[in-house]
C-alpha cells in the first residue's frame, strides 16, 4: 500500500518538481521534505494542505490516496455518488488522470447503482456533450455523460476515447488486425484507428464506458445508453 511519503514523492516527480520547489513556499528546508517523503516525519495539517495545492491534488487524495469526490456520499446509506465533471480543452488534451479529476470543482450527483463497478484508482467522472451527435441514442446536446473507466467497453458501446490529442464520445469496434473503428452516434462519420496507433496509449486510448447521463436543462438522469 502506498504511504503518504511515497505518494508525495510520486506526485512531486510527476510534476517535475524538485524538493526545493516544495520546501521554499512552505518555509522549510529540503531535508524536511525528504523526511516527509521517507515517512520519517508527518507535516502539520496546514502544511499538508499547502503541499497538496502545490502538487495539484486534494488534501484527502494526498493523505489517503482516495479521490475525495469519488467516495463522498450525499445520502444516508451511500445511495448516491458525487461525480466530478471533467472539461477537456480546445487544444491538445491528455486522458483524464485521477489527479486531474480530483481538482474539479464542478460535479453532478447520480444514483450509485447506475455507475457500475467502483475503482478508486480509476474514478468515474462526467464529461459535457455540446452537440447532438448521439441524440438518436438518447444523449441530447447539453448532457453530462458519466464515464466509468472501471467498466469494460465492448464493441458498439459508447465510450470516451482519446485520439491524437482529442477527447470525444464514440462507438468503438475492434477488427481482427488490431485496428479500431470510431463512429459518431448520428452515423455521419467513421474513423479508422490503424493498429499501430491503437497499440500506442500515447496516441489512442479508450478512457472508459459511458454508463449514464444527465440532461442539464431538466437535471433528469438516464441510464439506457
PDB file of N, CA and C in Angstrom, residues 83-175:
ATOM      1  N   UNK A  83     -20.120  12.823  -8.649  1.00  0.00           N
ATOM      2  CA  UNK A  83     -19.249  12.555  -9.797  1.00  0.00           C
ATOM      3  C   UNK A  83     -18.688  13.879 -10.306  1.00  0.00           C
ATOM      4  N   UNK A  84     -17.379  14.050 -10.264  1.00  0.00           N
ATOM      5  CA  UNK A  84     -16.783  15.309 -10.738  1.00  0.00           C
ATOM      6  C   UNK A  84     -16.919  15.458 -12.244  1.00  0.00           C
ATOM      7  N   UNK A  85     -17.028  16.695 -12.689  1.00  0.00           N
ATOM      8  CA  UNK A  85     -17.137  16.996 -14.115  1.00  0.00           C
ATOM      9  C   UNK A  85     -15.755  17.369 -14.641  1.00  0.00           C
ATOM     10  N   UNK A  86     -15.328  16.669 -15.696  1.00  0.00           N
ATOM     11  CA  UNK A  86     -14.037  16.939 -16.331  1.00  0.00           C
ATOM     12  C   UNK A  86     -14.276  17.691 -17.628  1.00  0.00           C
ATOM     13  N   UNK A  87     -13.618  18.828 -17.796  1.00  0.00           N
ATOM     14  CA  UNK A  87     -13.746  19.623 -19.017  1.00  0.00           C
ATOM     15  C   UNK A  87     -12.465  19.518 -19.834  1.00  0.00           C
ATOM     16  N   UNK A  88     -12.585  19.042 -21.068  1.00  0.00           N
ATOM     17  CA  UNK A  88     -11.427  18.986 -21.945  1.00  0.00           C
ATOM     18  C   UNK A  88     -11.200  20.359 -22.566  1.00  0.00           C
ATOM     19  N   UNK A  89      -9.963  20.602 -22.982  1.00  0.00           N
ATOM     20  CA  UNK A  89      -9.640  21.874 -23.606  1.00  0.00           C
ATOM     21  C   UNK A  89      -9.867  21.835 -25.100  1.00  0.00           C
ATOM     22  N   UNK A  90      -9.712  22.979 -25.730  1.00  0.00           N
ATOM     23  CA  UNK A  90      -9.890  23.066 -27.179  1.00  0.00           C
ATOM     24  C   UNK A  90      -8.613  22.701 -27.932  1.00  0.00           C
ATOM     25  N   UNK A  91      -7.476  22.748 -27.241  1.00  0.00           N
ATOM     26  CA  UNK A  91      -6.218  22.392 -27.881  1.00  0.00           C
ATOM     27  C   UNK A  91      -5.868  20.952 -27.517  1.00  0.00           C
ATOM     28  N   UNK A  92      -4.586  20.644 -27.404  1.00  0.00           N
ATOM     29  CA  UNK A  92      -4.180  19.264 -27.142  1.00  0.00           C
ATOM     30  C   UNK A  92      -4.580  18.844 -25.733  1.00  0.00           C
ATOM     31  N   UNK A  93      -5.164  17.652 -25.637  1.00  0.00           N
ATOM     32  CA  UNK A  93      -5.586  17.106 -24.353  1.00  0.00           C
ATOM     33  C   UNK A  93      -4.795  15.848 -24.031  1.00  0.00           C
ATOM     34  N   UNK A  94      -4.924  15.424 -22.777  1.00  0.00           N
ATOM     35  CA  UNK A  94      -4.427  14.134 -22.332  1.00  0.00           C
ATOM     36  C   UNK A  94      -5.593  13.376 -21.703  1.00  0.00           C
ATOM     37  N   UNK A  95      -5.541  12.040 -21.675  1.00  0.00           N
ATOM     38  CA  UNK A  95      -6.609  11.306 -20.971  1.00  0.00           C
ATOM     39  C   UNK A  95      -6.690  11.780 -19.529  1.00  0.00           C
ATOM     40  N   UNK A  96      -7.890  11.988 -18.997  1.00  0.00           N
ATOM     41  CA  UNK A  96      -8.015  12.497 -17.628  1.00  0.00           C
ATOM     42  C   UNK A  96      -7.442  11.533 -16.596  1.00  0.00           C
ATOM     43  N   UNK A  97      -6.589  12.040 -15.724  1.00  0.00           N
ATOM     44  CA  UNK A  97      -5.984  11.248 -14.664  1.00  0.00           C
ATOM     45  C   UNK A  97      -6.790  11.413 -13.379  1.00  0.00           C
ATOM     46  N   UNK A  98      -6.649  10.498 -12.404  1.00  0.00           N
ATOM     47  CA  UNK A  98      -7.329  10.684 -11.111  1.00  0.00           C
ATOM     48  C   UNK A  98      -6.995  12.027 -10.474  1.00  0.00           C
ATOM     49  N   UNK A  99      -5.746  12.475 -10.646  1.00  0.00           N
ATOM     50  CA  UNK A  99      -5.353  13.758 -10.063  1.00  0.00           C
ATOM     51  C   UNK A  99      -6.092  14.917 -10.725  1.00  0.00           C
ATOM     52  N   UNK A 100      -6.225  14.880 -12.056  1.00  0.00           N
ATOM     53  CA  UNK A 100      -6.948  15.933 -12.778  1.00  0.00           C
ATOM     54  C   UNK A 100      -8.417  15.932 -12.395  1.00  0.00           C
ATOM     55  N   UNK A 101      -8.991  14.750 -12.265  1.00  0.00           N
ATOM     56  CA  UNK A 101     -10.400  14.637 -11.873  1.00  0.00           C
ATOM     57  C   UNK A 101     -10.608  15.168 -10.462  1.00  0.00           C
ATOM     58  N   UNK A 102      -9.648  14.891  -9.571  1.00  0.00           N
ATOM     59  CA  UNK A 102      -9.767  15.313  -8.174  1.00  0.00           C
ATOM     60  C   UNK A 102      -9.780  16.834  -8.027  1.00  0.00           C
ATOM     61  N   UNK A 103      -9.197  17.541  -8.996  1.00  0.00           N
ATOM     62  CA  UNK A 103      -9.132  19.001  -8.906  1.00  0.00           C
ATOM     63  C   UNK A 103     -10.416  19.692  -9.353  1.00  0.00           C
ATOM     64  N   UNK A 104     -11.359  18.930  -9.904  1.00  0.00           N
ATOM     65  CA  UNK A 104     -12.594  19.532 -10.400  1.00  0.00           C
ATOM     66  C   UNK A 104     -13.407  20.149  -9.260  1.00  0.00           C
ATOM     67  N   UNK A 105     -13.975  21.304  -9.514  1.00  0.00           N
ATOM     68  CA  UNK A 105     -14.846  21.959  -8.530  1.00  0.00           C
ATOM     69  C   UNK A 105     -16.314  21.871  -8.942  1.00  0.00           C
ATOM     70  N   UNK A 106     -16.590  21.228 -10.079  1.00  0.00           N
ATOM     71  CA  UNK A 106     -17.962  21.057 -10.568  1.00  0.00           C
ATOM     72  C   UNK A 106     -18.319  19.579 -10.499  1.00  0.00           C
ATOM     73  N   UNK A 107     -19.552  19.278 -10.149  1.00  0.00           N
ATOM     74  CA  UNK A 107     -19.935  17.877 -10.031  1.00  0.00           C
ATOM     75  C   UNK A 107     -21.428  17.708 -10.259  1.00  0.00           C
ATOM     76  N   UNK A 108     -21.817  16.464 -10.509  1.00  0.00           N
ATOM     77  CA  UNK A 108     -23.226  16.093 -10.544  1.00  0.00           C
ATOM     78  C   UNK A 108     -23.419  14.951  -9.563  1.00  0.00           C
ATOM     79  N   UNK A 109     -24.661  14.744  -9.143  1.00  0.00           N
ATOM     80  CA  UNK A 109     -24.972  13.674  -8.195  1.00  0.00           C
ATOM     81  C   UNK A 109     -25.890  12.679  -8.884  1.00  0.00           C
ATOM     82  N   UNK A 110     -25.503  11.416  -8.898  1.00  0.00           N
ATOM     83  CA  UNK A 110     -26.299  10.396  -9.563  1.00  0.00           C
ATOM     84  C   UNK A 110     -26.436   9.177  -8.656  1.00  0.00           C
ATOM     85  N   UNK A 111     -27.438   8.316  -8.891  1.00  0.00           N
ATOM     86  CA  UNK A 111     -27.564   7.077  -8.111  1.00  0.00           C
ATOM     87  C   UNK A 111     -26.330   6.193  -8.299  1.00  0.00           C
ATOM     88  N   UNK A 112     -25.811   5.695  -7.217  1.00  0.00           N
ATOM     89  CA  UNK A 112     -24.599   4.872  -7.259  1.00  0.00           C
ATOM     90  C   UNK A 112     -24.786   3.617  -8.116  1.00  0.00           C
ATOM     91  N   UNK A 113     -25.998   3.063  -8.098  1.00  0.00           N
ATOM     92  CA  UNK A 113     -26.249   1.805  -8.818  1.00  0.00           C
ATOM     93  C   UNK A 113     -26.065   1.953 -10.332  1.00  0.00           C
ATOM     94  N   UNK A 114     -26.150   3.180 -10.845  1.00  0.00           N
ATOM     95  CA  UNK A 114     -26.014   3.390 -12.285  1.00  0.00           C
ATOM     96  C   UNK A 114     -24.564   3.412 -12.747  1.00  0.00           C
ATOM     97  N   UNK A 115     -23.653   3.586 -11.818  1.00  0.00           N
ATOM     98  CA  UNK A 115     -22.252   3.765 -12.187  1.00  0.00           C
ATOM     99  C   UNK A 115     -21.590   2.443 -12.555  1.00  0.00           C
ATOM    100  N   UNK A 116     -21.943   1.368 -11.859  1.00  0.00           N
ATOM    101  CA  UNK A 116     -21.302   0.084 -12.112  1.00  0.00           C
ATOM    102  C   UNK A 116     -20.166  -0.166 -11.143  1.00  0.00           C
ATOM    103  N   UNK A 117     -19.159  -0.888 -11.599  1.00  0.00           N
ATOM    104  CA  UNK A 117     -18.033  -1.243 -10.733  1.00  0.00           C
ATOM    105  C   UNK A 117     -17.325   0.006 -10.227  1.00  0.00           C
ATOM    106  N   UNK A 118     -16.800  -0.095  -9.003  1.00  0.00           N
ATOM    107  CA  UNK A 118     -16.096   1.024  -8.393  1.00  0.00           C
ATOM    108  C   UNK A 118     -14.615   0.712  -8.272  1.00  0.00           C
ATOM    109  N   UNK A 119     -13.795   1.672  -8.637  1.00  0.00           N
ATOM    110  CA  UNK A 119     -12.354   1.535  -8.520  1.00  0.00           C
ATOM    111  C   UNK A 119     -11.779   2.905  -8.183  1.00  0.00           C
ATOM    112  N   UNK A 120     -11.279   3.048  -6.952  1.00  0.00           N
ATOM    113  CA  UNK A 120     -10.752   4.342  -6.519  1.00  0.00           C
ATOM    114  C   UNK A 120      -9.557   4.779  -7.348  1.00  0.00           C
ATOM    115  N   UNK A 121      -8.856   3.836  -7.965  1.00  0.00           N
ATOM    116  CA  UNK A 121      -7.731   4.173  -8.810  1.00  0.00           C
ATOM    117  C   UNK A 121      -8.132   4.624 -10.196  1.00  0.00           C
ATOM    118  N   UNK A 122      -9.398   4.390 -10.550  1.00  0.00           N
ATOM    119  CA  UNK A 122      -9.924   4.811 -11.853  1.00  0.00           C
ATOM    120  C   UNK A 122     -11.336   5.339 -11.630  1.00  0.00           C
ATOM    121  N   UNK A 123     -11.461   6.500 -10.978  1.00  0.00           N
ATOM    122  CA  UNK A 123     -12.763   7.005 -10.556  1.00  0.00           C
ATOM    123  C   UNK A 123     -13.635   7.459 -11.723  1.00  0.00           C
ATOM    124  N   UNK A 124     -14.947   7.329 -11.578  1.00  0.00           N
ATOM    125  CA  UNK A 124     -15.846   7.827 -12.616  1.00  0.00           C
ATOM    126  C   UNK A 124     -15.836   9.351 -12.655  1.00  0.00           C
ATOM    127  N   UNK A 125     -16.199   9.896 -13.804  1.00  0.00           N
ATOM    128  CA  UNK A 125     -16.297  11.342 -13.960  1.00  0.00           C
ATOM    129  C   UNK A 125     -17.339  11.619 -15.028  1.00  0.00           C
ATOM    130  N   UNK A 126     -17.708  12.868 -15.172  1.00  0.00           N
ATOM    131  CA  UNK A 126     -18.683  13.252 -16.186  1.00  0.00           C
ATOM    132  C   UNK A 126     -18.039  14.216 -17.171  1.00  0.00           C
ATOM    133  N   UNK A 127     -18.430  14.088 -18.433  1.00  0.00           N
ATOM    134  CA  UNK A 127     -17.959  14.998 -19.478  1.00  0.00           C
ATOM    135  C   UNK A 127     -19.172  15.631 -20.149  1.00  0.00           C
ATOM    136  N   UNK A 128     -19.071  16.892 -20.495  1.00  0.00           N
ATOM    137  CA  UNK A 128     -20.197  17.631 -21.061  1.00  0.00           C
ATOM    138  C   UNK A 128     -20.256  17.435 -22.572  1.00  0.00           C
ATOM    139  N   UNK A 129     -21.438  17.097 -23.072  1.00  0.00           N
ATOM    140  CA  UNK A 129     -21.656  16.907 -24.505  1.00  0.00           C
ATOM    141  C   UNK A 129     -22.392  18.123 -25.055  1.00  0.00           C
ATOM    142  N   UNK A 130     -21.767  18.829 -25.978  1.00  0.00           N
ATOM    143  CA  UNK A 130     -22.359  20.046 -26.508  1.00  0.00           C
ATOM    144  C   UNK A 130     -23.226  19.801 -27.742  1.00  0.00           C
ATOM    145  N   UNK A 131     -22.829  18.826 -28.585  1.00  0.00           N
ATOM    146  CA  UNK A 131     -23.573  18.619 -29.827  1.00  0.00           C
ATOM    147  C   UNK A 131     -24.618  17.520 -29.670  1.00  0.00           C
ATOM    148  N   UNK A 132     -25.350  17.281 -30.744  1.00  0.00           N
ATOM    149  CA  UNK A 132     -26.419  16.289 -30.705  1.00  0.00           C
ATOM    150  C   UNK A 132     -26.113  15.039 -31.493  1.00  0.00           C
ATOM    151  N   UNK A 133     -24.818  14.697 -31.628  1.00  0.00           N
ATOM    152  CA  UNK A 133     -24.446  13.563 -32.472  1.00  0.00           C
ATOM    153  C   UNK A 133     -24.941  12.223 -31.939  1.00  0.00           C
ATOM    154  N   UNK A 134     -25.265  12.158 -30.654  1.00  0.00           N
ATOM    155  CA  UNK A 134     -25.757  10.903 -30.094  1.00  0.00           C
ATOM    156  C   UNK A 134     -27.235  10.976 -29.698  1.00  0.00           C
ATOM    157  N   UNK A 135     -27.962  11.949 -30.258  1.00  0.00           N
ATOM    158  CA  UNK A 135     -29.369  12.097 -29.887  1.00  0.00           C
ATOM    159  C   UNK A 135     -30.209  10.886 -30.282  1.00  0.00           C
ATOM    160  N   UNK A 136     -29.824  10.199 -31.364  1.00  0.00           N
ATOM    161  CA  UNK A 136     -30.581   9.026 -31.776  1.00  0.00           C
ATOM    162  C   UNK A 136     -30.491   7.909 -30.730  1.00  0.00           C
ATOM    163  N   UNK A 137     -29.479   8.002 -29.842  1.00  0.00           N
ATOM    164  CA  UNK A 137     -29.343   7.046 -28.754  1.00  0.00           C
ATOM    165  C   UNK A 137     -29.807   7.643 -27.427  1.00  0.00           C
ATOM    166  N   UNK A 138     -30.433   8.818 -27.504  1.00  0.00           N
ATOM    167  CA  UNK A 138     -30.990   9.430 -26.305  1.00  0.00           C
ATOM    168  C   UNK A 138     -30.112  10.426 -25.600  1.00  0.00           C
ATOM    169  N   UNK A 139     -28.876  10.562 -26.035  1.00  0.00           N
ATOM    170  CA  UNK A 139     -27.959  11.503 -25.377  1.00  0.00           C
ATOM    171  C   UNK A 139     -28.064  12.848 -26.080  1.00  0.00           C
ATOM    172  N   UNK A 140     -28.772  13.772 -25.472  1.00  0.00           N
ATOM    173  CA  UNK A 140     -29.010  15.069 -26.079  1.00  0.00           C
ATOM    174  C   UNK A 140     -27.839  16.008 -25.843  1.00  0.00           C
ATOM    175  N   UNK A 141     -27.677  16.969 -26.765  1.00  0.00           N
ATOM    176  CA  UNK A 141     -26.698  18.014 -26.548  1.00  0.00           C
ATOM    177  C   UNK A 141     -27.041  18.772 -25.278  1.00  0.00           C
ATOM    178  N   UNK A 142     -26.048  19.123 -24.494  1.00  0.00           N
ATOM    179  CA  UNK A 142     -26.300  19.756 -23.208  1.00  0.00           C
ATOM    180  C   UNK A 142     -26.429  18.738 -22.092  1.00  0.00           C
ATOM    181  N   UNK A 143     -25.877  17.551 -22.302  1.00  0.00           N
ATOM    182  CA  UNK A 143     -25.928  16.492 -21.288  1.00  0.00           C
ATOM    183  C   UNK A 143     -24.556  16.290 -20.653  1.00  0.00           C
ATOM    184  N   UNK A 144     -24.587  15.856 -19.395  1.00  0.00           N
ATOM    185  CA  UNK A 144     -23.383  15.397 -18.727  1.00  0.00           C
ATOM    186  C   UNK A 144     -23.370  13.871 -18.813  1.00  0.00           C
ATOM    187  N   UNK A 145     -22.400  13.316 -19.500  1.00  0.00           N
ATOM    188  CA  UNK A 145     -22.313  11.871 -19.651  1.00  0.00           C
ATOM    189  C   UNK A 145     -21.317  11.327 -18.633  1.00  0.00           C
ATOM    190  N   UNK A 146     -21.762  10.358 -17.849  1.00  0.00           N
ATOM    191  CA  UNK A 146     -20.913   9.760 -16.824  1.00  0.00           C
ATOM    192  C   UNK A 146     -20.066   8.658 -17.452  1.00  0.00           C
ATOM    193  N   UNK A 147     -18.772   8.744 -17.246  1.00  0.00           N
ATOM    194  CA  UNK A 147     -17.818   7.783 -17.793  1.00  0.00           C
ATOM    195  C   UNK A 147     -17.220   6.977 -16.640  1.00  0.00           C
ATOM    196  N   UNK A 148     -17.230   5.658 -16.782  1.00  0.00           N
ATOM    197  CA  UNK A 148     -16.629   4.808 -15.755  1.00  0.00           C
ATOM    198  C   UNK A 148     -15.454   4.040 -16.361  1.00  0.00           C
ATOM    199  N   UNK A 149     -14.216   4.434 -16.052  1.00  0.00           N
ATOM    200  CA  UNK A 149     -13.049   3.737 -16.593  1.00  0.00           C
ATOM    201  C   UNK A 149     -12.914   2.302 -16.092  1.00  0.00           C
ATOM    202  N   UNK A 150     -13.612   1.968 -14.990  1.00  0.00           N
ATOM    203  CA  UNK A 150     -13.510   0.623 -14.431  1.00  0.00           C
ATOM    204  C   UNK A 150     -14.409  -0.381 -15.143  1.00  0.00           C
ATOM    205  N   UNK A 151     -15.354   0.103 -15.960  1.00  0.00           N
ATOM    206  CA  UNK A 151     -16.268  -0.788 -16.672  1.00  0.00           C
ATOM    207  C   UNK A 151     -15.669  -1.204 -18.018  1.00  0.00           C
ATOM    208  N   UNK A 152     -15.850  -2.468 -18.373  1.00  0.00           N
ATOM    209  CA  UNK A 152     -15.322  -2.973 -19.643  1.00  0.00           C
ATOM    210  C   UNK A 152     -16.108  -2.386 -20.810  1.00  0.00           C
ATOM    211  N   UNK A 153     -15.401  -1.987 -21.841  1.00  0.00           N
ATOM    212  CA  UNK A 153     -16.021  -1.428 -23.049  1.00  0.00           C
ATOM    213  C   UNK A 153     -16.042  -2.515 -24.127  1.00  0.00           C
ATOM    214  N   UNK A 154     -17.243  -2.893 -24.552  1.00  0.00           N
ATOM    215  CA  UNK A 154     -17.405  -3.878 -25.621  1.00  0.00           C
ATOM    216  C   UNK A 154     -17.644  -3.161 -26.945  1.00  0.00           C
ATOM    217  N   UNK A 155     -17.527  -3.884 -28.040  1.00  0.00           N
ATOM    218  CA  UNK A 155     -17.804  -3.303 -29.341  1.00  0.00           C
ATOM    219  C   UNK A 155     -19.217  -2.726 -29.385  1.00  0.00           C
ATOM    220  N   UNK A 156     -19.324  -1.550 -29.973  1.00  0.00           N
ATOM    221  CA  UNK A 156     -20.573  -0.807 -30.172  1.00  0.00           C
ATOM    222  C   UNK A 156     -21.089  -0.104 -28.914  1.00  0.00           C
ATOM    223  N   UNK A 157     -20.360  -0.228 -27.798  1.00  0.00           N
ATOM    224  CA  UNK A 157     -20.684   0.597 -26.636  1.00  0.00           C
ATOM    225  C   UNK A 157     -20.284   2.042 -26.943  1.00  0.00           C
ATOM    226  N   UNK A 158     -20.933   2.974 -26.277  1.00  0.00           N
ATOM    227  CA  UNK A 158     -20.487   4.366 -26.346  1.00  0.00           C
ATOM    228  C   UNK A 158     -19.354   4.523 -25.336  1.00  0.00           C
ATOM    229  N   UNK A 159     -18.232   5.021 -25.801  1.00  0.00           N
ATOM    230  CA  UNK A 159     -17.059   5.162 -24.938  1.00  0.00           C
ATOM    231  C   UNK A 159     -16.461   6.550 -25.097  1.00  0.00           C
ATOM    232  N   UNK A 160     -15.758   6.982 -24.062  1.00  0.00           N
ATOM    233  CA  UNK A 160     -14.996   8.228 -24.114  1.00  0.00           C
ATOM    234  C   UNK A 160     -13.607   7.847 -24.590  1.00  0.00           C
ATOM    235  N   UNK A 161     -13.183   8.397 -25.692  1.00  0.00           N
ATOM    236  CA  UNK A 161     -11.902   7.998 -26.276  1.00  0.00           C
ATOM    237  C   UNK A 161     -10.955   9.187 -26.412  1.00  0.00           C
ATOM    238  N   UNK A 162      -9.681   8.858 -26.381  1.00  0.00           N
ATOM    239  CA  UNK A 162      -8.605   9.825 -26.626  1.00  0.00           C
ATOM    240  C   UNK A 162      -7.902   9.402 -27.897  1.00  0.00           C
ATOM    241  N   UNK A 163      -7.791  10.321 -28.862  1.00  0.00           N
ATOM    242  CA  UNK A 163      -7.079  10.002 -30.100  1.00  0.00           C
ATOM    243  C   UNK A 163      -6.392  11.253 -30.631  1.00  0.00           C
ATOM    244  N   UNK A 164      -5.085  11.193 -30.673  1.00  0.00           N
ATOM    245  CA  UNK A 164      -4.262  12.274 -31.201  1.00  0.00           C
ATOM    246  C   UNK A 164      -4.599  13.633 -30.578  1.00  0.00           C
ATOM    247  N   UNK A 165      -4.702  13.634 -29.257  1.00  0.00           N
ATOM    248  CA  UNK A 165      -4.907  14.883 -28.535  1.00  0.00           C
ATOM    249  C   UNK A 165      -6.340  15.338 -28.422  1.00  0.00           C
ATOM    250  N   UNK A 166      -7.286  14.563 -28.942  1.00  0.00           N
ATOM    251  CA  UNK A 166      -8.697  14.926 -28.873  1.00  0.00           C
ATOM    252  C   UNK A 166      -9.454  13.925 -28.006  1.00  0.00           C
ATOM    253  N   UNK A 167     -10.413  14.431 -27.249  1.00  0.00           N
ATOM    254  CA  UNK A 167     -11.285  13.599 -26.424  1.00  0.00           C
ATOM    255  C   UNK A 167     -12.701  13.709 -26.957  1.00  0.00           C
ATOM    256  N   UNK A 168     -13.378  12.568 -27.115  1.00  0.00           N
ATOM    257  CA  UNK A 168     -14.727  12.589 -27.684  1.00  0.00           C
ATOM    258  C   UNK A 168     -15.451  11.288 -27.335  1.00  0.00           C
ATOM    259  N   UNK A 169     -16.774  11.330 -27.458  1.00  0.00           N
ATOM    260  CA  UNK A 169     -17.580  10.125 -27.302  1.00  0.00           C
ATOM    261  C   UNK A 169     -17.753   9.468 -28.667  1.00  0.00           C
ATOM    262  N   UNK A 170     -17.478   8.178 -28.720  1.00  0.00           N
ATOM    263  CA  UNK A 170     -17.595   7.423 -29.963  1.00  0.00           C
ATOM    264  C   UNK A 170     -18.074   6.008 -29.655  1.00  0.00           C
ATOM    265  N   UNK A 171     -18.674   5.378 -30.679  1.00  0.00           N
ATOM    266  CA  UNK A 171     -18.903   3.939 -30.609  1.00  0.00           C
ATOM    267  C   UNK A 171     -17.656   3.263 -31.173  1.00  0.00           C
ATOM    268  N   UNK A 172     -17.204   2.221 -30.494  1.00  0.00           N
ATOM    269  CA  UNK A 172     -15.966   1.570 -30.898  1.00  0.00           C
ATOM    270  C   UNK A 172     -16.237   0.178 -31.472  1.00  0.00           C
ATOM    271  N   UNK A 173     -15.405  -0.213 -32.421  1.00  0.00           N
ATOM    272  CA  UNK A 173     -15.473  -1.564 -32.974  1.00  0.00           C
ATOM    273  C   UNK A 173     -14.055  -2.011 -33.324  1.00  0.00           C
ATOM    274  N   UNK A 174     -13.646  -3.130 -32.735  1.00  0.00           N
ATOM    275  CA  UNK A 174     -12.304  -3.648 -32.973  1.00  0.00           C
ATOM    276  C   UNK A 174     -12.310  -4.612 -34.166  1.00  0.00           C
ATOM    277  N   UNK A 175     -11.213  -4.639 -34.893  1.00  0.00           N
ATOM    278  CA  UNK A 175     -11.068  -5.546 -36.028  1.00  0.00           C
ATOM    279  C   UNK A 175      -9.989  -6.586 -35.713  1.00  0.00           C
TER     280      UNK A 175
END
